[in-house]
Coordinates of C-alpha atoms and ligand atoms in Angstrom, one line a residue:
M1 CA -60.5 -50.1 4.9
H2 CA -61.9 -53.8 4.2
L3 CA -65.0 -54.4 5.7
S4 CA -64.6 -58.1 6.0
H5 CA -61.8 -57.1 8.8
S6 CA -63.5 -54.1 10.4
F7 CA -64.4 -53.9 13.7
Y8 CA -68.2 -53.4 13.1
R9 CA -71.4 -54.9 13.0
T10 CA -74.9 -53.4 12.0
L11 CA -77.9 -54.5 14.5
K12 CA -81.5 -55.1 13.5
E13 CA -82.8 -54.7 17.2
I14 CA -83.3 -51.5 18.8
P15 CA -83.0 -51.0 22.5
K16 CA -86.4 -50.0 23.9
D17 CA -85.0 -46.8 25.4
A18 CA -83.9 -45.5 21.9
Q19 CA -86.9 -43.2 21.3
I20 CA -85.5 -41.0 18.7
P21 CA -84.0 -41.5 15.1
S22 CA -80.4 -40.4 15.8
H23 CA -80.2 -42.8 19.0
Q24 CA -81.8 -45.8 17.1
L25 CA -79.6 -45.2 13.9
M26 CA -76.1 -44.8 15.7
F27 CA -77.1 -48.0 17.9
R28 CA -78.0 -49.9 14.8
A29 CA -75.4 -48.9 12.6
G30 CA -72.8 -50.1 15.4
M31 CA -71.4 -46.6 16.1
I32 CA -72.0 -46.7 20.1
Q33 CA -72.3 -49.0 22.8
Q34 CA -73.5 -48.4 26.3
L35 CA -71.3 -49.0 29.2
A36 CA -73.7 -47.5 32.0
S37 CA -76.8 -45.1 32.2
G38 CA -75.6 -42.2 29.9
I39 CA -72.2 -43.6 29.5
Y40 CA -71.2 -44.8 26.2
S41 CA -68.1 -46.1 24.1
Y42 CA -67.5 -44.8 20.7
L43 CA -66.9 -47.4 18.1
P44 CA -64.7 -46.5 15.1
L45 CA -67.5 -45.2 13.1
A46 CA -68.6 -42.6 15.6
L47 CA -65.2 -41.7 16.3
R48 CA -64.3 -40.9 12.8
S49 CA -67.3 -38.8 12.7
I50 CA -66.4 -37.0 15.9
R51 CA -62.7 -36.4 14.9
K52 CA -64.0 -34.7 11.8
I53 CA -66.4 -32.7 13.9
E54 CA -63.7 -31.7 16.2
D55 CA -61.3 -30.9 13.3
I56 CA -64.0 -28.1 11.8
I57 CA -63.8 -26.6 15.3
R58 CA -60.3 -26.5 15.6
E59 CA -60.0 -24.9 12.1
E60 CA -62.4 -22.4 12.8
L61 CA -61.1 -21.3 16.4
N62 CA -57.4 -21.5 15.4
T63 CA -58.0 -19.3 12.6
R64 CA -59.7 -16.7 14.8
G65 CA -56.6 -16.6 17.1
C66 CA -57.7 -19.2 19.8
E67 CA -55.4 -21.7 21.6
E68 CA -56.1 -25.2 22.2
V69 CA -55.1 -26.5 25.7
L70 CA -56.1 -29.6 28.1
M71 CA -57.3 -29.4 31.5
P72 CA -57.8 -32.1 33.9
A73 CA -60.9 -33.8 34.1
V74 CA -60.7 -34.7 37.8
L75 CA -60.7 -31.2 39.7
P76 CA -60.0 -30.0 43.4
A77 CA -62.8 -28.9 45.2
E78 CA -60.8 -26.0 46.5
L79 CA -61.5 -24.1 43.3
W80 CA -65.1 -24.5 42.9
K81 CA -65.1 -23.4 46.8
E82 CA -63.4 -20.4 45.4
S83 CA -65.8 -19.7 42.9
G84 CA -68.9 -20.4 45.2
R85 CA -70.1 -23.1 42.7
W86 CA -69.2 -26.2 45.1
D87 CA -72.2 -25.2 47.2
I88 CA -74.5 -24.4 44.5
Y89 CA -73.9 -26.4 41.5
G90 CA -76.3 -29.4 42.6
D91 CA -76.6 -32.9 41.9
L92 CA -75.3 -32.7 38.5
L93 CA -71.7 -32.5 40.1
L94 CA -70.1 -35.8 40.8
R95 CA -68.4 -35.4 44.1
F96 CA -65.9 -37.8 45.7
K97 CA -62.9 -38.1 47.9
D98 CA -59.3 -39.1 47.5
R99 CA -57.2 -41.5 49.7
K100 CA -56.6 -38.9 51.9
G101 CA -60.2 -37.6 52.3
N102 CA -59.7 -34.6 50.0
D103 CA -62.9 -33.5 47.8
Y104 CA -63.0 -33.5 44.3
C105 CA -65.3 -33.5 41.2
M106 CA -65.5 -34.7 37.9
G107 CA -65.2 -31.7 35.7
P108 CA -68.9 -30.6 34.2
T109 CA -67.4 -27.3 32.9
H110 CA -64.1 -25.5 33.5
E111 CA -64.5 -21.9 34.3
E112 CA -62.8 -22.4 37.6
V113 CA -59.7 -24.1 36.2
I114 CA -59.1 -21.7 33.2
T115 CA -59.7 -18.8 35.7
D116 CA -56.7 -20.4 37.7
M117 CA -54.5 -21.3 35.0
V118 CA -55.0 -17.7 33.6
R119 CA -54.4 -15.8 36.7
R120 CA -51.1 -17.6 37.1
N121 CA -49.7 -16.1 33.8
L122 CA -51.5 -12.5 33.3
R123 CA -49.9 -10.0 34.4
S124 CA -50.3 -6.8 32.0
W125 CA -53.2 -5.5 29.8
K126 CA -50.6 -6.0 26.7
Q127 CA -51.0 -9.6 26.9
L128 CA -54.7 -9.8 26.5
P129 CA -56.9 -10.7 24.5
W130 CA -56.5 -14.6 25.0
N131 CA -59.3 -17.3 24.1
L132 CA -58.1 -20.7 25.3
Y133 CA -60.2 -23.8 24.4
Q134 CA -60.1 -27.7 24.9
I135 CA -61.9 -30.6 23.4
Q136 CA -62.3 -33.0 26.4
G137 CA -64.6 -35.5 28.2
K138 CA -66.9 -33.8 30.6
F139 CA -69.2 -35.7 33.5
R140 CA -72.5 -34.2 34.6
D141 CA -74.7 -36.4 36.7
E142 CA -77.7 -35.8 34.7
F143 CA -81.2 -36.3 36.4
R144 CA -82.4 -38.1 33.2
P145 CA -79.6 -39.4 30.5
R146 CA -81.4 -40.0 27.5
F147 CA -81.5 -40.1 23.7
G148 CA -78.1 -41.8 23.5
L149 CA -75.5 -39.0 23.0
M150 CA -77.8 -36.2 23.2
R151 CA -78.1 -36.1 26.8
G152 CA -75.2 -38.3 28.2
R153 CA -73.5 -38.3 31.7
E154 CA -70.0 -38.5 30.1
F155 CA -69.7 -36.5 26.8
I156 CA -67.3 -34.5 24.6
M157 CA -67.7 -31.0 25.1
K158 CA -65.3 -28.1 23.3
D159 CA -65.2 -25.6 25.8
A160 CA -63.4 -22.3 25.2
Y161 CA -63.1 -19.2 27.2
S162 CA -62.1 -15.6 26.4
F163 CA -60.0 -13.0 28.4
D164 CA -60.0 -9.3 27.6
V165 CA -59.2 -5.9 29.5
D166 CA -62.9 -4.6 29.0
E167 CA -66.3 -5.0 28.7
E168 CA -66.3 -3.6 25.1
A169 CA -63.1 -6.1 24.3
A170 CA -65.1 -9.0 25.6
K171 CA -68.1 -8.4 23.3
K172 CA -65.9 -8.4 20.5
S173 CA -64.5 -11.7 21.6
Y174 CA -68.2 -12.9 22.1
Q175 CA -69.2 -11.7 18.7
L176 CA -65.9 -13.6 17.2
M177 CA -67.0 -16.7 18.9
Y178 CA -70.6 -16.2 17.5
E179 CA -69.1 -16.0 14.0
A180 CA -67.1 -19.2 14.7
Y181 CA -70.2 -21.2 15.6
T182 CA -72.1 -20.2 12.9
A183 CA -69.2 -21.1 10.6
I184 CA -68.6 -24.7 12.3
F185 CA -72.2 -25.5 12.5
K186 CA -72.8 -24.6 8.8
R187 CA -69.9 -26.6 7.9
C188 CA -71.5 -29.6 9.8
G189 CA -74.3 -29.6 7.5
V190 CA -77.2 -28.7 10.2
R191 CA -79.8 -26.5 9.8
F192 CA -79.8 -24.2 13.0
R193 CA -80.8 -21.0 14.5
A194 CA -79.0 -18.7 17.1
V195 CA -81.6 -17.8 19.8
D196 CA -81.3 -15.5 22.8
A197 CA -80.8 -17.8 26.1
A198 CA -80.7 -17.5 29.6
S199 CA -77.4 -17.6 31.3
G200 CA -78.4 -20.0 34.1
E201 CA -76.0 -21.0 36.9
I202 CA -72.8 -20.0 35.0
G203 CA -73.7 -16.6 35.4
G204 CA -73.3 -13.1 33.0
D205 CA -76.1 -11.3 31.4
M206 CA -75.6 -12.0 27.4
S207 CA -76.0 -15.6 25.8
H208 CA -76.9 -17.1 22.7
E209 CA -77.6 -20.9 22.2
F210 CA -76.9 -22.5 18.6
Q211 CA -80.2 -24.7 18.1
V212 CA -80.6 -27.4 15.3
L213 CA -84.4 -27.3 14.5
A214 CA -85.8 -30.7 15.1
S215 CA -89.0 -32.4 16.2
S216 CA -87.2 -34.5 18.8
G217 CA -85.5 -31.4 20.4
E218 CA -85.8 -31.0 24.3
D219 CA -85.7 -27.4 23.9
L220 CA -88.6 -24.9 23.2
I221 CA -88.0 -22.0 20.8
L222 CA -90.2 -18.9 20.2
S223 CA -89.6 -17.0 17.0
C224 CA -91.4 -14.0 15.5
N225 CA -93.2 -14.8 12.2
T226 CA -92.3 -11.1 11.2
C227 CA -88.9 -10.0 12.4
D228 CA -86.0 -11.9 13.0
Y229 CA -86.6 -12.2 16.9
A230 CA -85.8 -15.8 18.3
A231 CA -85.2 -17.1 21.7
N232 CA -85.2 -20.0 23.9
I233 CA -88.7 -20.0 25.9
E234 CA -86.5 -19.8 29.1
K235 CA -85.1 -16.4 28.1
A236 CA -88.3 -15.3 25.5
T237 CA -89.5 -12.1 26.8
T238 CA -93.0 -11.1 27.0
P239 CA -94.2 -7.5 26.0
R240 CA -94.9 -4.8 28.5
Q241 CA -98.4 -5.3 29.5
V242 CA -100.4 -2.2 28.8
Q243 CA -102.5 -0.5 31.9
S244 CA -106.0 -1.8 31.7
Q245 CA -108.6 0.5 30.4
D246 CA -110.8 -2.2 32.7
S247 CA -113.7 -0.1 33.8
T248 CA -115.3 -2.7 35.9
E249 CA -115.8 -1.6 39.8
L250 CA -113.8 -3.0 42.5
G251 CA -115.4 -5.3 44.4
A252 CA -115.4 -5.6 48.2
L253 CA -113.2 -8.1 49.6
E254 CA -114.7 -11.4 50.5
T255 CA -113.6 -14.8 51.7
V256 CA -115.0 -18.2 50.5
D257 CA -114.7 -21.6 51.4
T258 CA -112.6 -23.6 49.0
P259 CA -112.4 -27.0 50.9
G260 CA -109.5 -29.0 49.6
K261 CA -109.4 -27.0 46.3
K262 CA -105.6 -26.1 46.0
T263 CA -104.7 -26.0 42.5
I264 CA -105.9 -23.2 40.1
E265 CA -107.9 -25.9 37.9
D266 CA -109.6 -27.4 41.3
V267 CA -110.3 -23.9 42.7
S268 CA -111.7 -22.4 39.3
A269 CA -114.3 -25.2 38.4
F270 CA -115.4 -25.1 42.0
L271 CA -116.0 -21.3 41.9
G272 CA -117.0 -21.1 38.1
A273 CA -114.4 -18.8 37.2
A274 CA -111.7 -18.7 34.5
P275 CA -107.9 -19.5 35.4
S276 CA -107.0 -16.1 34.1
S277 CA -108.9 -14.4 37.1
F278 CA -106.9 -16.1 39.5
L279 CA -103.7 -14.4 41.0
K280 CA -101.1 -17.5 41.5
S281 CA -99.3 -16.7 44.7
L282 CA -95.9 -18.8 45.0
V283 CA -93.1 -18.8 47.6
Y284 CA -89.7 -19.2 46.4
E285 CA -86.5 -19.3 48.1
A286 CA -83.9 -17.0 46.6
D287 CA -80.5 -17.7 48.0
S288 CA -82.7 -19.3 51.2
V289 CA -84.6 -15.8 51.7
P290 CA -88.2 -16.8 51.1
V291 CA -90.3 -14.2 48.5
L292 CA -93.9 -14.3 47.4
V293 CA -94.1 -14.4 43.6
L294 CA -97.5 -13.5 42.2
I295 CA -98.4 -14.0 38.2
A296 CA -101.9 -14.3 36.8
G297 CA -103.4 -18.0 36.9
D298 CA -103.3 -18.6 33.2
R299 CA -99.2 -17.8 33.3
D300 CA -96.5 -20.1 34.7
V301 CA -93.4 -18.6 36.2
N302 CA -90.3 -18.9 34.4
E303 CA -87.6 -19.5 36.8
S304 CA -84.7 -18.6 35.1
K305 CA -86.2 -15.2 34.2
L306 CA -87.1 -15.1 37.9
Q307 CA -83.3 -15.9 39.1
A308 CA -81.5 -13.4 36.6
A309 CA -84.1 -10.7 37.8
L310 CA -83.5 -11.3 41.5
G311 CA -79.9 -11.8 40.9
A312 CA -79.9 -15.0 43.0
S313 CA -77.2 -17.8 42.9
A314 CA -79.8 -20.4 43.8
L315 CA -83.6 -20.5 43.4
R316 CA -86.3 -23.0 44.2
L317 CA -89.7 -23.4 45.1
A318 CA -90.0 -23.2 48.9
T319 CA -90.9 -26.3 50.8
D320 CA -94.2 -27.1 52.4
A321 CA -92.5 -26.4 55.7
V322 CA -91.1 -23.2 54.8
V323 CA -94.3 -21.9 53.4
Q324 CA -95.8 -23.0 56.5
E325 CA -93.4 -21.3 58.6
N326 CA -93.3 -17.9 57.0
I327 CA -97.1 -17.4 55.6
G328 CA -98.8 -19.5 58.5
T329 CA -100.5 -21.9 55.6
L330 CA -99.6 -24.4 52.9
P331 CA -99.2 -23.7 49.3
G332 CA -102.4 -23.5 47.3
Y333 CA -103.8 -21.0 50.0
V334 CA -101.4 -18.7 49.7
G335 CA -102.4 -15.0 48.9
P336 CA -101.2 -11.4 49.1
V337 CA -103.9 -9.8 51.0
N338 CA -103.0 -9.6 54.9
L339 CA -99.8 -11.3 54.4
P340 CA -98.3 -12.0 57.8
G341 CA -94.5 -11.1 58.3
D342 CA -92.4 -9.1 56.3
I343 CA -92.0 -11.4 53.4
R344 CA -90.9 -9.6 50.1
I345 CA -93.8 -9.6 47.1
L346 CA -92.9 -9.5 43.5
A347 CA -95.0 -9.4 40.8
D348 CA -95.1 -10.5 36.9
L349 CA -96.1 -8.1 34.5
S350 CA -99.4 -9.8 33.9
V351 CA -100.5 -8.5 37.4
Q352 CA -100.7 -4.9 36.2
G353 CA -104.3 -3.7 35.0
V354 CA -106.5 -6.7 36.0
V355 CA -109.1 -6.1 38.9
N356 CA -111.2 -8.3 41.0
W357 CA -108.4 -11.1 41.5
I358 CA -109.6 -14.6 43.3
T359 CA -106.7 -15.6 45.4
G360 CA -105.5 -17.7 48.5
A361 CA -106.6 -16.2 51.8
N362 CA -103.6 -17.7 53.9
Q363 CA -105.8 -20.0 55.8
P364 CA -106.5 -23.5 55.0
D365 CA -109.3 -24.0 53.0
K366 CA -110.3 -20.3 51.9
H367 CA -109.6 -18.3 48.9
I368 CA -110.5 -14.6 48.6
R369 CA -112.7 -12.8 45.9
N370 CA -112.1 -9.2 44.8
A371 CA -108.5 -8.7 45.8
N372 CA -107.1 -5.7 43.9
L373 CA -103.7 -3.9 43.5
E374 CA -102.5 -1.1 45.7
R375 CA -105.9 -1.4 47.8
D376 CA -105.4 -4.9 49.1
F377 CA -101.8 -5.8 48.0
K378 CA -98.6 -3.8 46.6
P379 CA -96.1 -5.6 45.1
E380 CA -92.2 -4.0 45.7
R381 CA -91.5 -4.6 41.9
F382 CA -93.2 -5.8 38.7
L383 CA -91.1 -7.8 36.6
D384 CA -91.3 -9.8 33.2
I385 CA -90.9 -13.4 35.0
A386 CA -93.3 -15.2 32.8
F387 CA -92.6 -17.6 30.5
A388 CA -93.6 -16.2 26.9
A389 CA -96.3 -18.7 25.0
P390 CA -96.9 -19.1 21.5
G391 CA -99.3 -16.6 20.1
D392 CA -97.9 -13.8 22.2
A393 CA -97.0 -10.6 20.6
C394 CA -93.2 -10.3 19.3
P395 CA -91.7 -8.2 22.2
R396 CA -89.0 -6.9 19.6
C397 CA -91.3 -5.5 16.8
E398 CA -94.8 -5.9 18.6
S399 CA -96.4 -6.7 15.4
G400 CA -95.6 -10.2 14.8
I401 CA -96.8 -13.2 16.6
L402 CA -94.5 -16.0 18.6
E403 CA -94.3 -19.1 17.0
E404 CA -93.2 -22.4 18.5
H405 CA -90.4 -24.5 17.5
R406 CA -88.5 -27.6 18.9
G407 CA -84.7 -27.2 19.1
I408 CA -81.5 -29.1 20.1
E409 CA -79.0 -27.0 21.6
V410 CA -75.6 -28.2 20.3
G411 CA -73.5 -24.9 21.5
Q412 CA -73.9 -21.9 23.8
V413 CA -72.0 -18.7 24.1
F414 CA -71.9 -16.5 27.3
Y415 CA -70.5 -13.2 28.0
L416 CA -69.5 -13.7 31.6
G417 CA -68.2 -10.3 32.9
T418 CA -65.8 -10.3 35.7
K419 CA -67.8 -13.0 37.8
Y420 CA -65.3 -15.8 37.8
S421 CA -62.0 -13.2 37.6
Q422 CA -63.3 -11.1 40.8
A423 CA -64.2 -14.1 42.8
M424 CA -61.1 -15.9 41.8
D425 CA -58.6 -12.6 41.6
C426 CA -57.7 -13.0 38.1
S427 CA -56.6 -9.5 37.3
Y428 CA -54.0 -7.7 35.0
L429 CA -52.2 -4.2 35.6
D430 CA -54.1 -1.7 33.0
E431 CA -52.2 1.2 31.3
N432 CA -52.1 3.2 34.6
G433 CA -50.6 0.6 36.6
K434 CA -53.7 -0.2 38.6
S435 CA -55.1 -3.9 38.9
Q436 CA -58.2 -4.8 36.9
P437 CA -60.5 -8.0 36.8
A438 CA -60.2 -9.9 33.5
E439 CA -63.4 -9.7 31.4
M440 CA -64.5 -13.2 30.5
G441 CA -67.0 -15.1 28.0
C442 CA -67.4 -18.8 27.7
Y443 CA -68.0 -20.9 25.0
G444 CA -69.2 -24.6 24.7
I445 CA -70.0 -27.0 21.8
G446 CA -71.5 -30.7 22.5
V447 CA -69.3 -32.5 19.8
G448 CA -71.2 -35.8 20.3
R449 CA -74.6 -34.1 20.6
T450 CA -73.8 -32.1 17.4
M451 CA -73.0 -35.5 15.5
A452 CA -76.4 -36.7 17.1
A453 CA -78.2 -33.7 15.7
T454 CA -76.7 -34.0 12.2
I455 CA -78.1 -37.6 11.9
E456 CA -81.4 -36.4 13.6
Q457 CA -81.7 -34.0 10.8
N458 CA -80.2 -36.1 8.0
H459 CA -81.8 -39.6 7.7
D460 CA -84.6 -41.5 5.8
E461 CA -86.2 -44.7 6.9
N462 CA -83.2 -46.5 5.3
G463 CA -80.6 -44.7 7.3
I464 CA -78.1 -42.1 8.0
I465 CA -77.3 -39.6 5.2
W466 CA -74.3 -38.1 6.1
P467 CA -73.6 -34.9 5.3
V468 CA -69.9 -34.9 3.6
P469 CA -67.8 -33.2 5.9
V470 CA -68.6 -35.1 9.1
A471 CA -69.4 -38.6 7.3
P472 CA -67.2 -41.5 8.8
Y473 CA -66.4 -42.4 5.5
E474 CA -66.8 -40.7 2.4
A475 CA -67.6 -43.5 -0.2
V476 CA -68.1 -47.1 -0.2
V477 CA -67.0 -49.8 -2.8
L478 CA -69.6 -52.3 -3.3
P479 CA -68.4 -55.7 -5.3
L480 CA -71.6 -57.6 -5.6
Q481 CA -69.9 -60.8 -6.7
I482 CA -66.8 -61.0 -4.3
N483 CA -65.6 -64.2 -5.7
D484 CA -65.9 -62.9 -9.5
D485 CA -62.2 -62.1 -10.2
A486 CA -63.3 -59.4 -12.5
V487 CA -65.4 -57.7 -10.2
S488 CA -63.0 -58.0 -7.2
N489 CA -60.2 -56.5 -9.0
A490 CA -62.1 -53.7 -10.7
A491 CA -63.5 -53.0 -7.2
E492 CA -60.0 -53.3 -5.5
D493 CA -58.5 -50.9 -8.2
I494 CA -61.2 -48.2 -7.5
Y495 CA -60.7 -48.7 -3.8
T496 CA -57.1 -48.0 -3.8
G497 CA -57.3 -45.2 -6.7
L498 CA -59.9 -43.2 -4.5
K499 CA -57.7 -44.0 -1.3
D500 CA -54.7 -42.6 -2.9
A501 CA -56.7 -39.8 -3.9
G502 CA -57.1 -38.7 -0.2
I503 CA -61.0 -40.0 -0.1
D504 CA -62.0 -41.7 3.2
V505 CA -63.2 -45.0 1.4
V506 CA -64.1 -48.3 2.5
I507 CA -64.7 -51.6 0.4
D508 CA -67.2 -54.1 1.4
D509 CA -65.5 -57.3 0.5
R510 CA -67.7 -59.4 2.8
D511 CA -69.0 -62.6 1.3
E512 CA -72.7 -61.5 1.4
R513 CA -75.7 -60.9 -0.7
A514 CA -76.2 -58.0 -2.7
G515 CA -79.2 -57.0 -0.6
F516 CA -77.6 -57.2 2.7
K517 CA -74.8 -55.1 1.3
F518 CA -77.1 -52.1 -0.1
K519 CA -79.3 -52.2 3.2
D520 CA -75.9 -51.7 5.2
A521 CA -74.6 -49.1 2.9
D522 CA -78.0 -47.1 3.4
L523 CA -77.8 -47.4 7.1
I524 CA -74.5 -46.3 7.4
G525 CA -75.1 -43.6 5.3
Y526 CA -71.8 -43.3 2.9
P527 CA -72.4 -40.2 1.0
V528 CA -71.4 -42.2 -2.3
Q529 CA -71.8 -46.0 -3.1
I530 CA -69.7 -47.4 -5.9
V531 CA -71.6 -50.5 -7.2
L532 CA -69.8 -53.2 -9.2
G533 CA -71.7 -55.8 -10.4
G534 CA -70.5 -59.0 -13.0
R535 CA -72.8 -57.3 -15.8
S536 CA -71.6 -54.0 -15.3
V537 CA -67.9 -54.4 -14.8
S538 CA -67.9 -56.5 -17.8
S539 CA -69.4 -53.9 -20.1
G540 CA -66.7 -51.4 -18.4
K541 CA -69.1 -49.4 -16.4
A542 CA -69.7 -48.8 -12.3
E543 CA -72.9 -47.5 -11.2
V544 CA -72.4 -44.7 -8.6
K545 CA -75.3 -44.0 -5.8
Y546 CA -75.6 -40.6 -4.4
R547 CA -77.1 -41.0 -0.9
A548 CA -78.6 -37.8 -0.1
S549 CA -80.3 -37.3 -3.7
G550 CA -80.7 -41.2 -4.1
E551 CA -79.3 -40.3 -7.9
K552 CA -77.9 -43.4 -9.7
V553 CA -75.4 -42.7 -12.3
E554 CA -73.6 -45.0 -14.5
M555 CA -70.0 -44.3 -15.5
P556 CA -66.9 -45.8 -17.0
L557 CA -64.6 -47.8 -14.7
E558 CA -61.6 -45.5 -15.6
S559 CA -63.5 -42.3 -14.7
V560 CA -64.8 -43.2 -11.3
V561 CA -61.7 -42.2 -9.3
E562 CA -61.5 -38.9 -10.7
T563 CA -65.1 -38.1 -10.9
L564 CA -65.7 -39.1 -7.2
R565 CA -62.7 -37.5 -5.7
T566 CA -64.0 -33.9 -7.4
W567 CA -67.6 -34.6 -6.2
I568 CA -66.0 -35.2 -2.6
T569 CA -63.4 -32.8 -2.3
D570 CA -66.2 -30.0 -3.4
R571 CA -68.3 -30.8 -0.6
R572 CA -65.8 -31.1 2.0
R573 CA -66.2 -27.5 3.3
G574 CA -69.8 -28.1 3.7
D575 CA -70.8 -24.8 1.3
S576 CA -72.8 -27.0 -1.2
Ligands
LIG1 P1 -78.7 -28.7 28.7 O1 -79.5 -27.3 28.6 O2 -79.0 -29.4 27.2 O3 -78.5 -29.5 29.6 P2 -76.7 -26.9 29.1 O4 -76.9 -25.6 28.7 O5 -76.5 -27.1 30.6 O6 -77.2 -28.0 28.2 P3 -73.8 -26.0 28.7 O7 -73.0 -25.9 29.8 O8 -74.4 -24.6 27.8 O9 -75.2 -27.2 28.4 O10 -72.9 -26.8 27.6 C1 -72.3 -26.7 26.5 C2 -72.9 -27.6 25.4 O11 -72.7 -29.0 25.7 C3 -74.1 -27.8 25.3 O12 -74.8 -26.7 24.4 C4 -74.5 -29.0 24.6 O13 -74.4 -29.0 23.2 C5 -73.4 -29.8 25.3 N1 -74.1 -30.6 26.4 C6 -74.4 -30.4 27.9 N2 -74.8 -31.2 28.4 C7 -75.1 -32.2 27.7 C8 -75.2 -33.6 28.2 N3 -75.5 -34.3 29.0 N4 -74.7 -34.7 27.0 C9 -74.3 -34.3 26.1 N5 -74.0 -33.1 25.7 C10 -74.3 -31.8 26.6
LIG2 MG1 -76.3 -24.5 27.3

């Protein structure tokens, strides 16, 4: 490609909403254009990198026996009603009607469609395992689209789905995909960590996220400073609380006035007591049924853990009206003592072993002191439903301490079990001729987000530093005096030589100043720059700059092509 005729333009200004380096750099390097909030066009440079990431994904999946398909983006509501997700997926799902009034949505993920595709073909156990994947645009009406391609509304995802005869086979498929993901992200040139993750609304009980470590990441990861435990904070477990040796005497129940004080901070300041001595009492609606959840005042309820523990399809904090109707008071004054009605009470492990709690009195403007477990209230179950926090003991080795890191979730793998196959009757006949639901797994990679995360980790103040395997172009030839025939001929020769050697190369043949070309080359981040100036060409030399190390090497014109062909092809698989 000759840049003089290429459809690209670097930009100096940065849009206000571009807050993180990858978004700023992609914008400045002319890689993406925003069409509407969270909806982007991919310009040539971005698409080249995306295609390379997709090719890496294809190679790693095909070699593990996966087969590529392409499903529609517009999905009929019927399938989503069969799985039950039409009503619970919420506002992320973009729904619309066709001219006949039938309901549709834009596909945010394809468990329903693939399950339907498979049930139409699956007959016998002998056909399995199957693993089908696609690379396709997804649509999710994100509440806060931001950070460019990191959190778009329309984005490219690779989604794969495995079908197996039983749990053991399904877990093997899961393991295989875990290995594929490890290979894929290694080849993309990012530093990442696979962490335990919550399954969320997709379902299932085993999941890992692949997190690229970056300070701009939206996810919080807790990892042990001693063993290899690492988990998304949504999933991280807290060590079981030991029963307290606390010998403090149990005080007598006492109601105190706390006019207008609803939050733990307000009441704790008002009563002069530490937040850890408060029993936080929250009313949730789990599949529309209210439950009271208790937790120590210095801890927060982790709703994904709570939802998983309750096995609920939908969970939300109850509205004021629901709390008023069931408890007879407003949030802020709710507590487990003398609770009206027959509402279920669940408690976090932090509620064990502490005495003399302060808690809501189920009356406006009043709290209770000295509320005690067993004597004054009795939860139905104790569960691990708190957010773990940095500084907590490691739940695995118990000798290490959890540390906090930020990460960008580029991929996630889920073991689903039979959630979809049962709901949608996707079954096969086993060896005894008995019908069995297929065991499923699903596996996603955000392709655009992976590209953005690669930039987030590989850049400096001058621009992008592409790892060779995903670089839009691997090399740029920079003739500095384009009107000097010797320079431009030498440049064209090297450009053609590299192209013929199979290198992705561009030549910056624009009639621009050297400084301008250098800046652009650094910004776009070609792994190799081949600089040709009048003086060096007349002495038969080129200067080669390696973007990542900044190293500059002079080499004879005639050896440039072979030297760089070797250097680049050695790095294409991303192992070095
Ligand atoms: P997040 O928690 O970031 O919203 P998710 O867990 O809902 O993502 P998955 O359903 O696991 O996402 O989707 C698979 C992959 O698709 C994610 O790991 C991520 O890389 C990518 N992805 C998800 N949502 C977006 C988005 N809005 N923009 C870009 N990529 C996305
Ligand atoms: Mg995810």
